[in-house]
XYZ file of C-alpha atoms in Angstrom:
769
model
C 0.276 0.447 0.104
C 1.249 3.282 -0.760
C 2.115 5.792 2.275
C 1.895 9.368 2.708
C 5.485 9.166 1.634
C 4.711 7.627 -1.776
C 2.020 10.158 -2.107
C 4.327 13.031 -1.413
C 6.879 11.462 -4.202
C 3.947 11.063 -6.500
C 2.856 14.499 -5.962
C 6.388 15.943 -6.263
C 7.045 14.069 -9.758
C 3.732 15.311 -11.126
C 4.141 18.826 -10.009
C 7.786 18.886 -11.262
C 6.174 17.279 -14.440
C 3.716 20.196 -14.861
C 6.103 22.540 -14.142
C 8.479 21.791 -16.836
C 5.718 21.726 -19.112
C 4.913 25.249 -18.159
C 8.272 26.495 -18.724
C 8.710 24.925 -21.926
C 5.402 26.462 -22.811
C 6.249 29.843 -21.641
C 9.454 29.637 -23.487
C 8.455 28.340 -26.746
C 5.374 30.801 -27.008
C 7.513 33.785 -27.136
C 9.762 32.635 -29.804
C 8.736 34.417 -33.283
C 9.175 31.109 -35.313
C 6.313 29.512 -32.852
C 3.370 32.179 -33.186
C 1.442 30.555 -35.319
C 1.116 27.658 -33.342
C 0.406 29.156 -30.015
C -1.743 32.129 -31.250
C -3.612 30.679 -34.400
C -6.883 32.125 -33.338
C -5.850 35.341 -33.810
C -4.200 34.666 -37.146
C -7.569 33.286 -38.439
C -9.169 36.192 -37.231
C -6.764 38.542 -38.827
C -5.970 40.514 -35.953
C -2.434 39.184 -35.594
C 0.598 39.531 -37.616
C 3.480 37.158 -38.183
C 6.679 38.776 -36.424
C 8.655 36.390 -38.513
C 8.167 38.742 -41.281
C 10.464 41.633 -39.982
C 13.736 42.190 -38.424
C 16.918 40.645 -38.355
C 17.793 37.041 -39.153
C 18.028 36.185 -35.490
C 15.256 38.117 -34.581
C 12.906 36.115 -36.803
C 13.530 33.058 -34.851
C 14.680 33.854 -31.486
C 13.495 36.321 -29.204
C 16.439 38.489 -27.886
C 14.494 40.415 -25.452
C 15.564 39.129 -22.116
C 12.988 40.862 -20.335
C 10.086 38.886 -21.629
C 11.930 35.579 -20.129
C 11.333 37.424 -16.869
C 7.530 37.608 -17.339
C 7.296 33.849 -18.675
C 3.886 33.383 -16.113
C 2.118 36.431 -17.274
C -0.169 34.329 -19.611
C -1.792 33.084 -16.311
C -3.094 36.290 -15.462
C -4.167 37.539 -19.033
C -5.961 34.190 -19.551
C -8.159 35.683 -16.495
C -9.071 38.981 -17.776
C -11.391 38.551 -20.919
C -14.764 39.176 -19.079
C -17.033 36.413 -19.998
C -19.517 38.599 -22.456
C -16.315 39.114 -24.575
C -15.287 35.723 -24.478
C -18.775 34.443 -26.014
C -18.350 36.962 -28.408
C -14.924 35.880 -29.079
C -15.238 31.912 -28.903
C -18.642 31.404 -28.836
C -21.444 30.108 -26.249
C -20.232 26.524 -26.484
C -16.614 27.605 -25.548
C -17.634 29.808 -22.429
C -20.211 27.071 -21.254
C -17.713 24.430 -20.960
C -15.258 26.723 -18.997
C -18.333 26.743 -16.479
C -18.088 22.948 -16.411
C -14.474 23.694 -14.377
C -16.219 26.544 -12.412
C -18.840 24.612 -11.092
C -16.197 21.716 -10.031
C -14.636 24.548 -7.721
C -17.732 26.212 -6.688
C -18.887 22.703 -5.404
C -15.558 21.130 -4.067
C -13.554 24.318 -2.364
C -16.460 24.834 0.211
C -16.808 20.937 0.712
C -13.178 20.282 1.217
C -13.146 23.098 3.601
C -15.867 21.677 5.413
C -14.708 17.947 5.261
C -11.169 18.666 6.650
C -12.530 20.824 9.370
C -15.087 18.366 10.452
C -14.733 14.647 9.203
C -10.815 14.129 8.989
C -10.572 15.001 12.880
C -13.518 12.502 13.384
C -11.834 9.609 11.025
C -8.313 10.160 12.306
C -8.877 9.766 16.140
C -9.639 6.517 15.629
C -7.159 3.170 16.465
C -9.524 0.929 14.049
C -7.273 0.007 11.452
C -4.198 -0.528 14.152
C -6.004 -3.699 15.451
C -7.202 -4.824 12.332
C -5.874 -7.730 9.851
C -6.056 -5.343 7.169
C -3.651 -4.081 5.011
C -3.819 -0.229 5.147
C -1.635 3.013 4.899
C -1.811 6.318 6.682
C -3.947 7.817 4.026
C -6.491 5.222 5.226
C -6.191 6.541 8.926
C -7.970 9.721 7.142
C -11.084 7.745 5.721
C -14.431 6.624 6.887
C -12.348 2.894 7.305
C -11.056 3.964 10.483
C -14.154 4.276 12.499
C -15.337 1.387 14.568
C -18.227 -0.511 13.575
C -21.798 0.748 15.337
C -19.683 4.045 16.474
C -21.755 6.886 17.078
C -19.391 8.964 15.140
C -21.177 7.898 11.616
C -23.683 10.625 12.622
C -21.235 12.753 11.458
C -21.086 11.278 8.032
C -24.861 11.079 7.543
C -25.073 14.673 8.519
C -21.960 15.559 5.976
C -23.692 13.658 3.148
C -26.690 15.893 3.783
C -25.177 18.732 3.701
C -22.456 18.090 0.716
C -25.773 16.740 -1.244
C -27.556 20.441 -0.265
C -24.723 22.290 -1.527
C -23.853 20.569 -4.776
C -28.117 20.737 -5.626
C -27.890 24.428 -4.937
C -25.138 24.966 -6.961
C -26.413 22.619 -10.096
C -29.705 24.503 -9.868
C -28.099 28.079 -10.095
C -25.717 27.071 -13.002
C -28.681 25.383 -14.751
C -30.450 28.227 -14.224
C -27.820 30.832 -15.394
C -26.685 28.638 -18.549
C -30.489 28.648 -20.247
C -30.756 32.171 -19.594
C -27.314 32.543 -21.642
C -28.518 30.603 -24.062
C -31.544 32.036 -24.948
C -29.862 35.527 -24.516
C -27.312 33.973 -27.186
C -30.147 32.761 -29.419
C -32.004 36.418 -29.120
C -28.562 38.509 -29.521
C -26.990 36.259 -32.481
C -26.324 37.146 -36.060
C -28.421 35.514 -38.634
C -27.533 32.210 -39.448
C -29.014 29.441 -41.840
C -29.764 27.208 -39.579
C -32.300 29.583 -37.931
C -34.690 29.355 -40.827
C -33.896 25.887 -41.677
C -35.302 22.295 -40.738
C -34.066 19.170 -41.599
C -36.786 16.832 -42.911
C -36.295 13.066 -42.872
C -38.084 9.895 -44.004
C -39.763 11.609 -47.134
C -42.121 9.126 -48.232
C -41.671 7.685 -52.242
C -44.342 9.061 -54.695
C -44.911 7.372 -58.020
C -45.679 10.784 -59.590
C -42.958 13.160 -58.364
C -38.905 13.344 -57.342
C -38.040 13.698 -53.935
C -37.286 17.515 -54.723
C -40.559 18.201 -56.446
C -42.699 16.140 -53.687
C -41.145 18.230 -50.661
C -41.463 21.580 -52.382
C -45.101 20.714 -53.415
C -45.740 19.300 -49.568
C -44.733 22.703 -47.824
C -46.485 24.874 -50.163
C -49.627 23.339 -49.383
C -49.054 22.878 -45.907
C -46.917 25.928 -45.097
C -48.246 28.137 -48.009
C -47.642 31.618 -46.388
C -44.025 30.655 -44.740
C -42.115 28.254 -47.084
C -39.367 29.813 -48.746
C -36.988 27.342 -50.516
C -35.468 23.493 -50.192
C -32.266 21.583 -50.778
C -32.586 17.661 -50.998
C -29.989 15.741 -49.779
C -27.954 13.935 -51.984
C -25.362 11.014 -51.638
C -22.324 12.438 -52.496
C -19.868 10.386 -50.293
C -18.389 8.876 -53.371
C -17.933 11.965 -55.059
C -16.458 13.396 -51.584
C -14.332 10.833 -51.336
C -12.647 10.876 -54.722
C -12.485 15.274 -54.290
C -10.567 14.406 -51.139
C -8.276 11.967 -52.685
C -7.463 14.312 -55.218
C -6.498 16.779 -52.393
C -3.902 14.360 -50.912
C -2.713 13.742 -54.414
C -2.267 17.571 -55.011
C -0.363 17.732 -51.697
C 2.015 14.991 -52.879
C 2.471 17.016 -56.257
C 3.244 20.153 -54.494
C 5.803 18.721 -52.220
C 7.738 17.388 -55.300
C 7.299 20.132 -57.331
C 8.826 22.565 -54.699
C 11.510 19.990 -53.973
C 12.671 19.901 -57.818
C 12.151 23.918 -58.084
C 14.968 24.080 -54.930
C 17.252 21.499 -56.676
C 16.722 21.264 -60.651
C 19.588 18.868 -61.497
C 17.935 15.961 -59.696
C 14.173 15.232 -60.333
C 12.476 13.518 -57.629
C 11.778 9.745 -57.565
C 9.159 7.356 -55.774
C 8.233 4.102 -56.010
C 4.898 3.032 -56.991
C 4.492 -0.049 -54.736
C 2.767 -0.368 -51.244
C 3.850 3.164 -49.066
C 6.386 3.809 -51.616
C 8.574 0.862 -50.355
C 9.034 -1.125 -53.189
C 7.745 -1.536 -57.000
C 8.784 0.497 -60.189
C 10.667 3.406 -59.997
C 9.318 6.576 -61.609
C 9.266 10.660 -61.907
C 7.047 11.861 -58.935
C 5.855 14.818 -60.973
C 4.632 13.139 -63.720
C 3.085 10.117 -61.780
C 1.179 12.731 -59.382
C 0.432 14.844 -62.655
C -1.131 11.477 -64.304
C -3.045 10.625 -61.157
C -4.532 13.794 -60.709
C -5.787 14.111 -64.033
C -7.355 10.746 -63.851
C -9.076 11.458 -60.650
C -10.457 14.764 -62.432
C -12.122 12.366 -64.866
C -13.539 10.324 -62.269
C -15.118 13.430 -60.556
C -16.572 14.576 -64.037
C -18.127 11.377 -64.531
C -19.538 10.975 -61.050
C -20.894 14.539 -61.094
C -22.651 13.703 -64.302
C -23.903 10.341 -62.900
C -25.557 11.907 -59.993
C -27.415 14.697 -62.446
C -28.907 11.601 -64.243
C -29.708 9.114 -61.660
C -32.218 9.862 -59.017
C -30.962 7.296 -56.829
C -28.558 9.453 -55.955
C -31.170 11.587 -54.273
C -32.154 10.631 -50.703
C -35.674 10.920 -48.905
C -34.512 13.981 -46.799
C -34.107 17.914 -47.314
C -33.322 21.128 -45.661
C -36.346 23.177 -45.802
C -35.840 27.370 -45.473
C -38.920 29.255 -44.073
C -39.109 33.120 -44.729
C -39.211 33.686 -40.690
C -37.559 31.894 -37.802
C -41.121 31.896 -36.214
C -42.370 29.620 -39.256
C -39.003 27.437 -38.879
C -39.707 26.892 -34.955
C -43.462 26.155 -35.790
C -42.356 23.417 -38.360
C -39.484 21.771 -36.344
C -41.448 21.407 -33.120
C -44.431 20.046 -34.743
C -45.745 17.107 -36.043
C -46.353 17.319 -40.226
C -48.294 14.169 -41.031
C -50.979 11.702 -39.854
C -48.312 8.968 -40.202
C -45.751 10.253 -37.256
C -43.237 7.713 -38.793
C -42.987 9.665 -42.078
C -42.034 13.719 -42.657
C -40.218 13.996 -39.841
C -38.743 17.427 -38.789
C -36.046 18.727 -36.653
C -34.048 21.743 -36.492
C -31.500 21.600 -38.716
C -27.435 21.822 -37.681
C -26.029 24.882 -38.431
C -24.249 24.181 -42.020
C -20.311 23.727 -40.359
C -22.093 20.896 -37.844
C -23.622 19.314 -40.068
C -22.275 15.190 -40.790
C -22.864 14.984 -44.950
C -21.852 11.235 -44.866
C -24.594 10.164 -42.401
C -27.373 12.316 -44.436
C -27.182 9.667 -47.172
C -28.010 6.558 -44.646
C -31.589 5.282 -45.115
C -33.321 6.306 -42.098
C -34.904 2.750 -41.642
C -31.820 1.519 -41.119
C -31.033 3.712 -38.048
C -32.868 1.732 -35.750
C -30.744 -1.570 -36.556
C -27.797 0.631 -36.859
C -28.171 1.766 -32.988
C -29.070 -1.811 -31.982
C -26.075 -2.859 -33.493
C -23.919 -0.562 -31.908
C -25.609 -0.847 -28.153
C -24.827 -4.378 -28.553
C -21.207 -3.960 -29.303
C -20.996 -1.239 -26.906
C -22.157 -3.763 -23.954
C -19.258 -6.282 -24.963
C -16.606 -3.466 -25.693
C -17.370 -2.506 -21.986
C -17.606 -5.804 -20.495
C -14.370 -7.175 -22.027
C -12.243 -4.294 -21.672
C -12.324 -4.905 -17.815
C -10.105 -8.080 -18.342
C -7.257 -6.344 -19.478
C -7.802 -3.377 -17.326
C -7.974 -5.478 -14.088
C -4.450 -6.867 -15.202
C -3.187 -3.473 -15.911
C -4.046 -2.718 -12.314
C -2.924 -5.581 -10.743
C 0.602 -5.362 -12.515
C 0.819 -1.692 -12.069
C 1.643 -1.922 -8.231
C 4.642 -3.311 -6.165
C 2.939 -7.176 -5.467
C 2.166 -7.680 -9.185
C 5.722 -6.651 -10.330
C 7.327 -8.464 -8.110
C 5.154 -11.592 -8.873
C 5.179 -11.386 -12.739
C 9.307 -10.457 -12.844
C 10.306 -11.862 -9.393
C 14.381 -11.025 -10.305
C 13.512 -7.207 -10.426
C 12.547 -7.501 -6.332
C 15.652 -6.409 -4.866
C 15.507 -3.048 -7.041
C 12.001 -2.567 -6.795
C 12.206 -2.609 -2.864
C 14.241 0.371 -2.990
C 12.655 3.275 -1.645
C 12.725 5.605 -4.512
C 11.643 3.061 -6.850
C 9.009 1.893 -4.820
C 7.241 5.395 -4.203
C 8.149 5.977 -7.897
C 5.596 2.775 -8.825
C 3.329 2.924 -6.336
C 2.652 6.970 -6.973
C 2.902 7.220 -10.355
C 2.804 3.977 -12.759
C -0.702 2.939 -11.740
C -2.074 5.955 -13.450
C -0.082 6.396 -16.274
C -0.667 2.869 -16.866
C -4.227 3.395 -17.220
C -3.736 6.450 -19.292
C -1.948 4.613 -22.070
C -4.706 1.921 -21.741
C -7.364 4.230 -22.526
C -5.867 6.141 -24.808
C -7.363 4.784 -28.324
C -10.958 4.355 -26.640
C -12.462 7.762 -27.631
C -11.715 7.435 -31.180
C -13.172 3.612 -31.017
C -16.555 5.299 -29.467
C -16.500 7.974 -32.538
C -16.426 5.590 -35.009
C -19.190 3.649 -33.469
C -21.355 6.944 -33.094
C -20.567 7.715 -36.557
C -22.040 4.058 -37.604
C -25.157 4.832 -35.790
C -26.046 7.639 -38.228
C -26.528 10.904 -36.507
C -26.679 14.135 -39.143
C -24.250 16.861 -36.979
C -20.956 16.224 -35.558
C -22.149 17.854 -32.404
C -24.845 15.042 -31.849
C -21.725 12.518 -32.984
C -19.837 14.164 -29.721
C -22.582 14.227 -27.304
C -23.311 10.715 -27.701
C -19.706 9.592 -27.774
C -19.442 11.571 -24.576
C -22.276 9.570 -22.999
C -20.571 6.408 -24.000
C -17.015 7.586 -22.533
C -18.703 8.354 -19.589
C -20.819 5.046 -18.903
C -17.147 3.194 -20.097
C -15.229 5.326 -17.258
C -17.764 4.745 -14.478
C -18.213 0.749 -15.277
C -14.324 0.018 -16.104
C -12.052 2.937 -14.652
C -14.253 3.387 -11.377
C -16.142 0.216 -10.466
C -13.064 -1.831 -12.455
C -10.336 -0.272 -10.027
C -12.236 -0.713 -6.701
C -13.600 -4.646 -7.695
C -10.120 -5.307 -8.922
C -8.406 -3.497 -6.025
C -10.513 -5.038 -3.349
C -10.245 -8.810 -4.955
C -6.019 -8.949 -5.220
C -5.662 -6.555 -2.396
C -7.312 -8.001 0.354
C -7.114 -11.755 -1.227
C -5.433 -13.556 2.019
C -8.391 -11.849 4.264
C -10.887 -13.121 1.436
C -9.520 -17.009 1.707
C -8.928 -17.138 5.505
C -12.214 -15.434 7.043
C -15.800 -16.450 6.833
C -18.529 -15.804 4.347
C -20.197 -13.424 6.335
C -17.182 -11.328 6.892
C -16.611 -10.699 2.994
C -19.335 -7.684 2.790
C -17.434 -5.940 5.647
C -14.011 -6.539 4.066
C -15.210 -4.888 0.724
C -17.014 -2.091 2.776
C -13.963 -1.359 3.982
C -11.870 -1.629 0.870
C -13.389 0.986 -1.297
C -12.098 4.034 0.738
C -9.099 2.285 0.948
C -8.906 2.647 -3.117
C -8.351 6.447 -2.934
C -4.954 5.933 -3.264
C -5.142 4.796 -6.775
C -6.974 7.733 -7.745
C -5.101 10.097 -6.013
C -2.376 8.857 -8.504
C -4.837 9.077 -11.381
C -5.722 12.643 -10.819
C -2.443 13.540 -10.371
C -1.191 12.128 -13.709
C -4.268 12.798 -15.840
C -5.367 15.903 -14.255
C -1.872 17.802 -13.437
C 0.707 16.796 -15.769
C -1.965 16.019 -18.633
C -3.358 19.151 -18.486
C -0.234 21.005 -18.075
C 0.442 19.046 -21.464
C -2.231 20.158 -23.035
C -1.084 23.956 -23.368
C 2.662 22.802 -24.362
C 1.092 21.379 -27.761
C 3.785 19.157 -28.592
C 2.203 17.193 -31.612
C 0.918 20.373 -33.250
C 4.107 22.037 -32.503
C 6.086 19.426 -34.631
C 3.628 19.229 -37.400
C 3.585 22.801 -38.094
C 7.377 23.121 -38.365
C 7.318 19.859 -40.754
C 4.835 21.083 -42.855
C 6.317 24.947 -42.728
C 9.866 23.676 -43.951
C 8.355 21.086 -46.633
C 5.036 21.975 -47.972
C 4.409 25.981 -47.271
C 4.911 28.044 -50.269
C 2.105 30.695 -49.995
C 0.363 32.699 -47.212
C -2.736 30.106 -47.708
C -0.567 27.165 -47.369
C 0.746 28.593 -44.154
C -2.581 29.099 -42.860
C -3.663 25.405 -43.469
C -0.406 24.439 -41.776
C -1.532 25.539 -38.434
C -3.536 23.298 -36.363
C -5.859 25.256 -33.826
C -7.634 22.440 -32.902
C -10.662 22.679 -30.850
C -12.648 21.422 -27.295
C -12.786 17.825 -28.140
C -16.332 17.657 -26.170
C -16.599 13.504 -26.695
C -12.991 13.239 -24.771
C -12.956 15.921 -22.232
C -16.194 16.609 -20.818
C -16.515 12.679 -19.705
C -12.954 12.971 -18.228
C -14.323 16.006 -16.074
C -17.167 14.006 -15.048
C -14.751 11.229 -13.447
C -13.358 13.781 -11.252
C -17.333 14.888 -10.318
C -17.681 11.141 -9.656
C -14.617 10.797 -7.651
C -15.065 13.740 -5.799
C -18.525 13.459 -4.684
C -17.945 9.583 -4.013
C -14.863 10.250 -1.742
C -16.076 13.625 0.072
C -17.684 11.569 2.513
C -15.556 8.708 2.174
C -11.992 9.555 2.198
C -11.779 13.653 2.152
C -8.057 13.287 1.473
C -8.767 12.966 -2.378
C -10.499 16.609 -2.576
C -7.570 18.892 -2.492
C -6.083 16.987 -5.541
C -9.606 17.485 -7.423
C -9.543 21.069 -6.651
C -6.146 21.538 -7.957
C -7.357 19.772 -10.696
C -10.419 22.243 -11.739
C -8.664 25.338 -10.876
C -5.465 24.169 -13.278
C -7.536 23.190 -16.242
C -9.876 26.411 -15.735
C -6.871 28.583 -16.224
C -5.071 26.304 -18.944
C -8.302 25.946 -21.362
C -9.612 29.496 -20.981
C -5.774 30.489 -22.320
C -6.523 27.814 -25.016
C -9.850 28.963 -26.006
C -8.586 32.748 -26.199
C -5.569 32.251 -28.155
C -5.980 28.307 -29.630
C -9.339 26.625 -30.157
C -10.991 27.500 -33.444
C -14.588 25.491 -32.825
C -15.805 23.534 -35.502
C -19.577 24.585 -34.829
C -21.588 26.443 -32.362
C -24.529 24.388 -30.590
C -25.452 27.348 -28.206
C -24.666 25.060 -25.219
C -26.965 22.233 -25.973
C -24.802 19.772 -24.078
C -25.654 21.157 -20.970
C -28.081 18.902 -19.654
C -25.725 15.945 -20.380
C -23.426 17.866 -17.953
C -26.232 18.285 -15.434
C -27.580 14.821 -15.541
C -23.953 13.099 -15.139
C -23.151 15.107 -12.086
C -26.894 14.162 -10.535
C -25.780 10.533 -11.521
C -22.580 10.819 -9.595
C -24.311 12.211 -6.549
C -27.013 9.656 -6.269
C -24.048 6.600 -7.009
C -22.091 8.744 -4.198
C -25.246 8.294 -1.704
C -25.689 4.594 -2.725
C -22.358 3.571 -2.115
C -22.283 5.319 1.487
C -25.422 3.523 2.289
C -23.864 0.003 1.338
C -20.812 1.143 3.232
C -22.171 2.198 6.493
C -24.477 -1.005 6.419
C -21.319 -2.954 6.111
C -20.037 -0.690 9.300
C -23.083 -1.683 12.230
C -24.687 1.650 11.063
C -27.743 0.174 10.046
C -30.012 2.730 11.923
C -29.077 5.435 9.432
C -29.952 3.490 6.511
C -33.618 4.626 6.573
C -32.474 8.385 6.931
C -29.665 8.013 3.863
C -32.852 6.504 1.638
C -34.386 9.925 1.175
C -31.025 11.300 -0.390
C -31.224 9.865 -3.987
C -34.850 10.130 -3.826
C -34.755 13.886 -2.913
C -31.622 14.254 -5.676
C -33.918 12.158 -8.414
C -36.570 15.115 -7.481
C -34.351 18.026 -7.735
C -33.309 16.376 -11.542
C -36.839 16.128 -12.107
C -37.484 19.964 -11.268
C -34.490 21.112 -13.376
C -35.564 18.794 -16.037
C -39.127 20.331 -16.459
C -37.928 24.090 -15.347
C -34.919 24.709 -17.538
C -34.373 21.627 -20.261
C -37.130 23.045 -22.359
C -34.494 25.843 -23.066
C -32.406 23.389 -24.947
C -34.497 21.395 -26.958
C -36.721 23.936 -28.202
C -36.718 27.540 -29.483
C -39.676 29.557 -27.777
C -41.859 31.109 -30.638
C -42.044 34.602 -29.016
C -38.433 34.921 -29.003
C -38.500 33.624 -32.978
C -40.879 36.282 -33.114
C -39.515 38.932 -31.739
C -36.050 38.347 -33.805
C -37.997 38.545 -37.054
C -39.948 41.698 -36.010
C -36.569 43.725 -35.115
C -34.554 41.983 -38.241
C -37.732 43.119 -40.892
C -37.344 46.905 -38.998
C -33.494 46.874 -39.191
C -32.972 45.176 -42.680
C -36.581 45.570 -44.739
C -34.877 44.776 -48.399
C -33.016 41.606 -47.033
C -32.883 38.959 -49.859
C -33.623 35.987 -47.269
C -33.807 33.364 -50.356
C -30.223 34.586 -51.776
C -28.762 34.073 -48.235
C -30.150 30.755 -47.713
C -29.561 29.403 -51.755
C -26.185 27.509 -51.004
C -25.857 27.220 -47.233
C -26.818 23.781 -47.197
C -25.396 22.632 -50.479
C -22.949 19.649 -49.903
C -19.606 20.963 -49.597
C -18.452 19.030 -52.389
C -20.353 21.351 -54.720
C -18.849 24.484 -53.266
C -15.954 24.803 -55.125
C -14.082 22.249 -52.984
C -13.076 20.480 -56.097
C -10.827 22.606 -58.154
C -10.824 20.137 -61.356
C -11.609 21.011 -65.147
C -14.551 19.026 -64.787
C -17.377 19.860 -67.535
C -20.261 18.991 -64.840
C -21.238 22.345 -63.020
C -22.691 21.644 -59.887
C -25.935 24.081 -60.927
C -26.532 21.370 -63.257
C -27.162 18.572 -60.746
C -31.114 19.470 -60.077
C -30.997 19.856 -55.987
C -33.055 23.034 -56.024
C -35.677 23.259 -58.664
C -37.106 26.246 -59.059
C -40.752 25.709 -60.474
C -42.409 22.488 -59.257
C -44.755 20.582 -61.868
C -47.398 18.826 -59.594
C -47.641 15.852 -62.111
C -49.405 14.130 -59.248
C -52.553 11.948 -59.855
C -53.057 10.726 -56.326
C -53.142 12.637 -53.210
C -51.120 10.095 -51.336
C -48.406 12.236 -49.751
C -50.372 15.595 -49.344
C -53.999 14.614 -49.753
C -55.164 18.372 -49.080
C -54.305 20.829 -52.357
C -53.037 24.172 -52.301
C -55.876 26.826 -51.740
C -54.413 28.133 -55.183
C -54.720 24.975 -56.975
C -58.483 24.496 -56.297
C -60.725 24.650 -59.898
C -57.179 24.039 -62.129
C -57.669 21.954 -65.132
C -54.195 21.372 -65.739
C -50.823 20.897 -63.761
C -49.680 23.874 -61.601
C -46.452 25.291 -61.143
C -45.329 26.308 -57.813
C -42.554 28.619 -57.248
C -40.818 29.382 -54.003
C -43.224 31.937 -53.255
C -46.473 29.809 -53.402
C -47.518 31.691 -56.793
C -49.008 29.529 -59.197
C -49.075 29.553 -62.687
C -51.437 26.972 -65.154
């Protein structure tokens, strides 16, 4: 077991590691040639000039101002100076609200830590229960509930503090939910005009024998929304075309690279091998090879575009439908369009940057099957992943290593090595083992068929949280209990086993302390260094960059990866709430994590990250419910723990806690969640009136005309193709109503009554015989 000195060694190692990262960052960030790596957001906004472009040769690469090195920590106060309203204008509401998750952690755990250390730690420490037991324990465990004798009246302290911590957490959550809901509504009301404010995504358009999807969509909405319908953009399956365009871009990059290489040394033409990864095969001229490849891909792109223009099978039963007002879009997105609830399904359209185009080509009927398959796959992934994690946790400690490699025992028993292993190795082993998991979960979410990047990230985050809860939290406790107390399990009676498990839960705090230090301290400090983007930028800058556009593309500002960051934060909420009553020694480490992470990510959001989309904090209900889950889990575990400590009389009082917490969640869900799933018609109408007053001559149809056109048709391909994207009939201006039956739109347009022949409906709802 780790002692206080082992934890001290681990803390020193991680503090020194974090400090080394900060010092390296402070030096690298002020070097002129690194400016685009550490301040890319300001370059993208066009408000920062490249310091490399001026000055002496040495000054272009090295900062010679010695005074700037003395101010190497000035980025910390600078990161806190920007007010939140200005931060929202600068980086968006998603980024500002993401930072509030860290702020909630500080608001919850600083008062809890102060109360726990002033009241509960003295109550736990002034006992000798563990000293008189046969259990394996450390000095840290003397600060936990395990050190209180069974049946002691001191458990009433823990019971009262459980109520205090729950009430405080719920108070903070209520205030934050109210604040974020207000911020979201204000953001939507004051935000600049965006295409998604006027647009809904229509899925599962029913087939019709008389009309194409585009004609059917236009006719349906002219009939059912005659005064508000503006235009529509059908969804086409451009996945193959997109793949060809992306492949052409890759070949073009290689051609640029070899052309630049040849321009620098024209005495030697670049040669490559045509085999796998260029390792073997026929040697050819690299420039000619890639020129031929690009020409061939251009021909394939042209042929694919012509095929899409003629074959209606490329048109999917889905469309982006835009309206003349936000009010009309809100009504359509939040109502049922047809008698049959399985067709003409409408939802708010994601903003154009947020659309995940590949999944729009998936037939709607297959989504349920896909999600069932992924649910089963995720269950087995979670279940079987526990086996290797248990093995890693077993080997990543002194006893496990000595059993696996006994010849290392003399070296391992040395105090410095032992302290390093106990205080550092388990956390880093688990961190390395989970490194590929987020990518696997994201692939699962993409297979499920969600239509936006934000929904993909929220679903991945949900699964990552479940995985962390089952494997990292429960798995670590179970594996720690099974192996650390194995000898007691074998030699004690069966009715004593639950007691041993109950005592062992708080004794796993040591492992989680090391994990917090490795992942939460050193890991967060490593985030600000941006070592990978730094290396990649300089490699691209040296080999590929020829123009200012190339240099801009070489920058990798990155973004907040919600699907990895948020579940990781929730693990700290879970650990803090579970161990607040059980083993308060964990709390200072969590408080340091939240404070450090808030500072680092605020700096990154201001200077580095460029968000891929803006969802107006739509993820907040997920954040809230996960903290509630952590709170309920902490209450249930405390209830089970006290039942093994002879404090069964307190169980009836503890039962009320999860009940009250769930009632609180139901209240918040009913009071605040509608602001995150629906858009008030009153707000939409007010914004429409203001816009008409300020811009009476706004041509909204022109503004929305290509907003939801697939990116592959927006000039992403610079081939000499003869096929114009406008030739692909994705947005018909006049729609002849060829329908014989009225299967899909049983009620005719009021303008079509009494007409003898087919009618033409334009985008304004005007008909001509």
